[in-house]
Structure formats: C-alpha cells, structure tokens
Amino acid sequence: MSGYQAFYDGRRVLITGGLGFIGSNLARRLVELGADVLIIDSLIPGHGGNLFNIDGLEHSVRINIADVRQQSSMNHLVRGHDVIFNLAGQVSHIDSMQDPYTDLEINCRAQLSLLEACRNYNPSAKVVYAGTRQVYGRPDTLPVSEDHLVRPTDINGINKAAGEYYHLVYNNVFRVRACSLRLTNVYGPRQLLQHNRQGFIGWFIRLAIEDREIQIYGDGSQMRDLVYVDDVADAFLRAGTSDDCNGQALNVGGSEPIMHRDLAGLLTDVAGAGRYRFVEWPPEKKAIDIGSFYADSSRIAATLGWRPMTPLREGLTRTIEFYRHPLSHYTNTDDHSRVAVP
C-alpha cells in the first residue's frame, strides 16, 4: 500500500454525492483502505444517486440522506471528518439551460453551505471539489492546460466555475484547505444510464449493450479524452492527502484523445453489439457545444504523481461486463429501493 493510500486507514472521510457514479466508486476504494466513510446524498431523481451503487457495502459505510443546500444539516455533518470529498452537484448542461435556478442552487449555494460549515465547525478538514473541464468552454488550443481562460459556454459551466472558485477563496482567505479537480469525460461502472443529459459516454455504453443505434452528431470528428473512474478515484485519494495542491485547480484527463466516430466503433466492437450512424446536430446541443477537447494533465502528474493508468479498451471492457447483469438497476427510472439504508 502506497503512502497516500495508507493515510486513509482509520481516517474519518465524508463524501457528498456519495451515492452517485464517482462518489460510490471512491467510497468502495476508501473502505478497502480502512477509512470510516460517511456518505451524504439527496437522491434527487435523475441526478445519478442510486442505492444499488453501494450494493454489498451497506454495512461498511454510514449513509445520511440529506441535501447539501441545508445549512443546519451540513453544520452537523461535517464535524470530525479529516477529509471531505465534495462531489455533490448538478452536472447536466442541458438541464442547466432549461432550469438555471436549480443549477444555481446546487452548484453555487450548496457549495457555500458546505464551505461555511467547514469554516465554522471543521476548519482543519481537507476539501477536494469535483470540478469540470466545462469551465474552459471552447478551447483556443489543444491540449487544454490550467492556464487556459475560464470561459464557459453554458449555465452549468458558469455555476461550476463559481463553485470551484468558492473553494479556492476559502482556501486562500479562510484557510480551509481546498483544491479542485477539473474532470474531463469520466466513464466506468455505476454511471447513470437512464438518459443522455449527463454526457454522451454513459448513453453510448447503454445503447451498445442493448444492441441499439448510437447517433453520432455531425461527422464524428470531435475529439474527447476519456478517463476511467478508478483512475479518477485515485486522483481524489492523492489530492485528499496532500497540501501541495491546496488552492489549485488541476486537470484530470485521459491518456489520449479519440474521435467520437472511432469511440463508437471501439465500443460496438468491445460490446459485440450495437451500431452507429451520423445525424445532424440538435440545435439546442449545437448551441452549447465546445468542439474538440482534451486536457493537459501534466500539472497533476508533477504535483501529485497522478497519471491515468487504464487503457480505453480495457476500461470499456470492464464497464460493459459490469453492466451486463445489473443493467436494470441503472436504466429504470428512480430505482432507489433495491438496497435498504442501514
């Protein structure tokens, strides 16, 4: 066990959004490392929180169904934790354009609720925020480094940028140690598959598994870098133990970019099912599209020693094998009742 992994043995760790995709995978890793884990999640329908994500882990973690926007709850729940992984958020770009006030509440006010609770009731905690590459908007150059302008193209990107800057300000002014990880396109087990409003990759995976048609917008030449969820969890673990990243926002991206059309071909090949065709861009999606994007993750490599370790084909193979049997737990609407909360 590496030094940063051994750090978590016996540590009290809080994960907001811990029943979601990344949070639940992170919770599993923390339990393996001996941490005392508290998961907070509001289980808002359609946002990705799913009790099946902790299937088999129910008696190894504590769960509190709570909304991070509720200040009194957060004042109590943050106390006594060594590390707080803040993954609670609204991540749908489409939803943010249709319901901007909810996006504002979740991605801005909720972040202030957590940070104020830490400032007043647990100022020694380390907070790691789940940021997004969406804050950059349309890239000027590729790959995109942290020096690129923050210039979001949609409401979600604006609010996520604000949430990130709250964390950096609380680090710099109030000495609540905090950093942000700007995640690119994360994929893997336990991702929301109910709809395609939280990104394309989970939806592509579902369509391939169900032997359905994947629609590729335009000519499919857009490029993205994909990063496997286990590698992302490792980035959070490293950030949670280090003060070298305090006050920083760091890119967490894949090892190499791939065109949408090539990704669809690889995915259908790995799944042994599905097909794809090219279609015109829907106007509402074209209006907020950023074109090709892939990140320069050299800064986090230099700061924390993190690098993506999972090749894309291997990650997709693991992902598809995971979903083949419990697929209904990820495609049924509001399927939260399969696991009892202890």
PDB file of N, CA, C and O in Angstrom, residues 208 214 262-276 313 316-317 320 324:
ATOM      1  N   ALA A 208     -25.028   0.503 -26.808  1.00  0.00           N
ATOM      2  CA  ALA A 208     -24.252  -0.628 -27.321  1.00  0.00           C
ATOM      3  C   ALA A 208     -24.664  -1.921 -26.634  1.00  0.00           C
ATOM      4  O   ALA A 208     -24.878  -2.953 -27.297  1.00  0.00           O
ATOM      5  N   ILE A 214     -26.359   3.980 -32.044  1.00  0.00           N
ATOM      6  CA  ILE A 214     -25.707   5.161 -31.491  1.00  0.00           C
ATOM      7  C   ILE A 214     -25.722   6.237 -32.559  1.00  0.00           C
ATOM      8  O   ILE A 214     -25.266   6.012 -33.690  1.00  0.00           O
ATOM      9  N   ASP A 262     -14.613   7.052 -33.872  1.00  0.00           N
ATOM     10  CA  ASP A 262     -13.728   5.940 -33.526  1.00  0.00           C
ATOM     11  C   ASP A 262     -14.124   5.317 -32.192  1.00  0.00           C
ATOM     12  O   ASP A 262     -14.027   4.101 -32.011  1.00  0.00           O
ATOM     13  N   LEU A 263     -14.586   6.156 -31.267  1.00  0.00           N
ATOM     14  CA  LEU A 263     -15.060   5.646 -29.997  1.00  0.00           C
ATOM     15  C   LEU A 263     -16.281   4.755 -30.191  1.00  0.00           C
ATOM     16  O   LEU A 263     -16.377   3.675 -29.586  1.00  0.00           O
ATOM     17  N   ALA A 264     -17.210   5.176 -31.036  1.00  0.00           N
ATOM     18  CA  ALA A 264     -18.399   4.360 -31.300  1.00  0.00           C
ATOM     19  C   ALA A 264     -17.997   3.023 -31.919  1.00  0.00           C
ATOM     20  O   ALA A 264     -18.552   1.974 -31.568  1.00  0.00           O
ATOM     21  N   GLY A 265     -17.031   3.048 -32.817  1.00  0.00           N
ATOM     22  CA  GLY A 265     -16.559   1.795 -33.412  1.00  0.00           C
ATOM     23  C   GLY A 265     -15.907   0.887 -32.390  1.00  0.00           C
ATOM     24  O   GLY A 265     -16.152  -0.327 -32.365  1.00  0.00           O
ATOM     25  N   LEU A 266     -15.071   1.458 -31.524  1.00  0.00           N
ATOM     26  CA  LEU A 266     -14.423   0.665 -30.484  1.00  0.00           C
ATOM     27  C   LEU A 266     -15.448   0.103 -29.519  1.00  0.00           C
ATOM     28  O   LEU A 266     -15.373  -1.078 -29.126  1.00  0.00           O
ATOM     29  N   LEU A 267     -16.409   0.912 -29.135  1.00  0.00           N
ATOM     30  CA  LEU A 267     -17.412   0.493 -28.165  1.00  0.00           C
ATOM     31  C   LEU A 267     -18.267  -0.650 -28.700  1.00  0.00           C
ATOM     32  O   LEU A 267     -18.512  -1.641 -27.999  1.00  0.00           O
ATOM     33  N   THR A 268     -18.714  -0.539 -29.931  1.00  0.00           N
ATOM     34  CA  THR A 268     -19.533  -1.618 -30.504  1.00  0.00           C
ATOM     35  C   THR A 268     -18.700  -2.879 -30.710  1.00  0.00           C
ATOM     36  O   THR A 268     -19.217  -3.997 -30.593  1.00  0.00           O
ATOM     37  N   ASP A 269     -17.419  -2.713 -30.969  1.00  0.00           N
ATOM     38  CA  ASP A 269     -16.543  -3.882 -31.108  1.00  0.00           C
ATOM     39  C   ASP A 269     -16.370  -4.586 -29.764  1.00  0.00           C
ATOM     40  O   ASP A 269     -16.471  -5.811 -29.672  1.00  0.00           O
ATOM     41  N   VAL A 270     -16.121  -3.826 -28.703  1.00  0.00           N
ATOM     42  CA  VAL A 270     -15.949  -4.405 -27.371  1.00  0.00           C
ATOM     43  C   VAL A 270     -17.241  -5.059 -26.892  1.00  0.00           C
ATOM     44  O   VAL A 270     -17.228  -6.152 -26.316  1.00  0.00           O
ATOM     45  N   ALA A 271     -18.378  -4.399 -27.147  1.00  0.00           N
ATOM     46  CA  ALA A 271     -19.672  -4.924 -26.692  1.00  0.00           C
ATOM     47  C   ALA A 271     -20.152  -6.089 -27.543  1.00  0.00           C
ATOM     48  O   ALA A 271     -20.976  -6.892 -27.090  1.00  0.00           O
ATOM     49  N   GLY A 272     -19.654  -6.188 -28.768  1.00  0.00           N
ATOM     50  CA  GLY A 272     -20.149  -7.207 -29.682  1.00  0.00           C
ATOM     51  C   GLY A 272     -21.601  -6.964 -30.058  1.00  0.00           C
ATOM     52  O   GLY A 272     -22.339  -7.893 -30.414  1.00  0.00           O
ATOM     53  N   ALA A 273     -22.020  -5.701 -29.988  1.00  0.00           N
ATOM     54  CA  ALA A 273     -23.410  -5.341 -30.265  1.00  0.00           C
ATOM     55  C   ALA A 273     -23.461  -3.847 -30.551  1.00  0.00           C
ATOM     56  O   ALA A 273     -22.508  -3.109 -30.305  1.00  0.00           O
ATOM     57  N   GLY A 274     -24.608  -3.420 -31.061  1.00  0.00           N
ATOM     58  CA  GLY A 274     -24.803  -2.004 -31.341  1.00  0.00           C
ATOM     59  C   GLY A 274     -24.305  -1.624 -32.726  1.00  0.00           C
ATOM     60  O   GLY A 274     -23.635  -2.401 -33.420  1.00  0.00           O
ATOM     61  N   ARG A 275     -24.630  -0.430 -33.134  1.00  0.00           N
ATOM     62  CA  ARG A 275     -24.240   0.117 -34.435  1.00  0.00           C
ATOM     63  C   ARG A 275     -24.320   1.633 -34.314  1.00  0.00           C
ATOM     64  O   ARG A 275     -24.829   2.142 -33.325  1.00  0.00           O
ATOM     65  N   TYR A 276     -23.830   2.324 -35.293  1.00  0.00           N
ATOM     66  CA  TYR A 276     -23.887   3.779 -35.222  1.00  0.00           C
ATOM     67  C   TYR A 276     -24.109   4.369 -36.608  1.00  0.00           C
ATOM     68  O   TYR A 276     -23.808   3.762 -37.636  1.00  0.00           O
ATOM     69  N   ARG A 313      -9.614   0.654 -24.150  1.00  0.00           N
ATOM     70  CA  ARG A 313     -10.268  -0.624 -24.466  1.00  0.00           C
ATOM     71  C   ARG A 313     -10.473  -1.445 -23.192  1.00  0.00           C
ATOM     72  O   ARG A 313     -11.537  -2.037 -22.988  1.00  0.00           O
ATOM     73  N   LEU A 316     -13.338   0.134 -21.140  1.00  0.00           N
ATOM     74  CA  LEU A 316     -14.642  -0.135 -21.738  1.00  0.00           C
ATOM     75  C   LEU A 316     -15.050  -1.594 -21.539  1.00  0.00           C
ATOM     76  O   LEU A 316     -16.221  -1.901 -21.293  1.00  0.00           O
ATOM     77  N   THR A 317     -14.088  -2.496 -21.624  1.00  0.00           N
ATOM     78  CA  THR A 317     -14.384  -3.916 -21.409  1.00  0.00           C
ATOM     79  C   THR A 317     -14.875  -4.150 -19.984  1.00  0.00           C
ATOM     80  O   THR A 317     -15.887  -4.829 -19.758  1.00  0.00           O
ATOM     81  N   ILE A 320     -18.509  -2.581 -19.609  1.00  0.00           N
ATOM     82  CA  ILE A 320     -19.584  -3.340 -20.246  1.00  0.00           C
ATOM     83  C   ILE A 320     -19.853  -4.632 -19.484  1.00  0.00           C
ATOM     84  O   ILE A 320     -21.013  -5.022 -19.287  1.00  0.00           O
ATOM     85  N   ARG A 324     -23.686  -5.731 -17.697  1.00  0.00           N
ATOM     86  CA  ARG A 324     -24.483  -6.757 -18.371  1.00  0.00           C
ATOM     87  C   ARG A 324     -25.524  -7.380 -17.455  1.00  0.00           C
ATOM     88  O   ARG A 324     -26.634  -7.695 -17.878  1.00  0.00           O
TER      89      ARG A 324
END
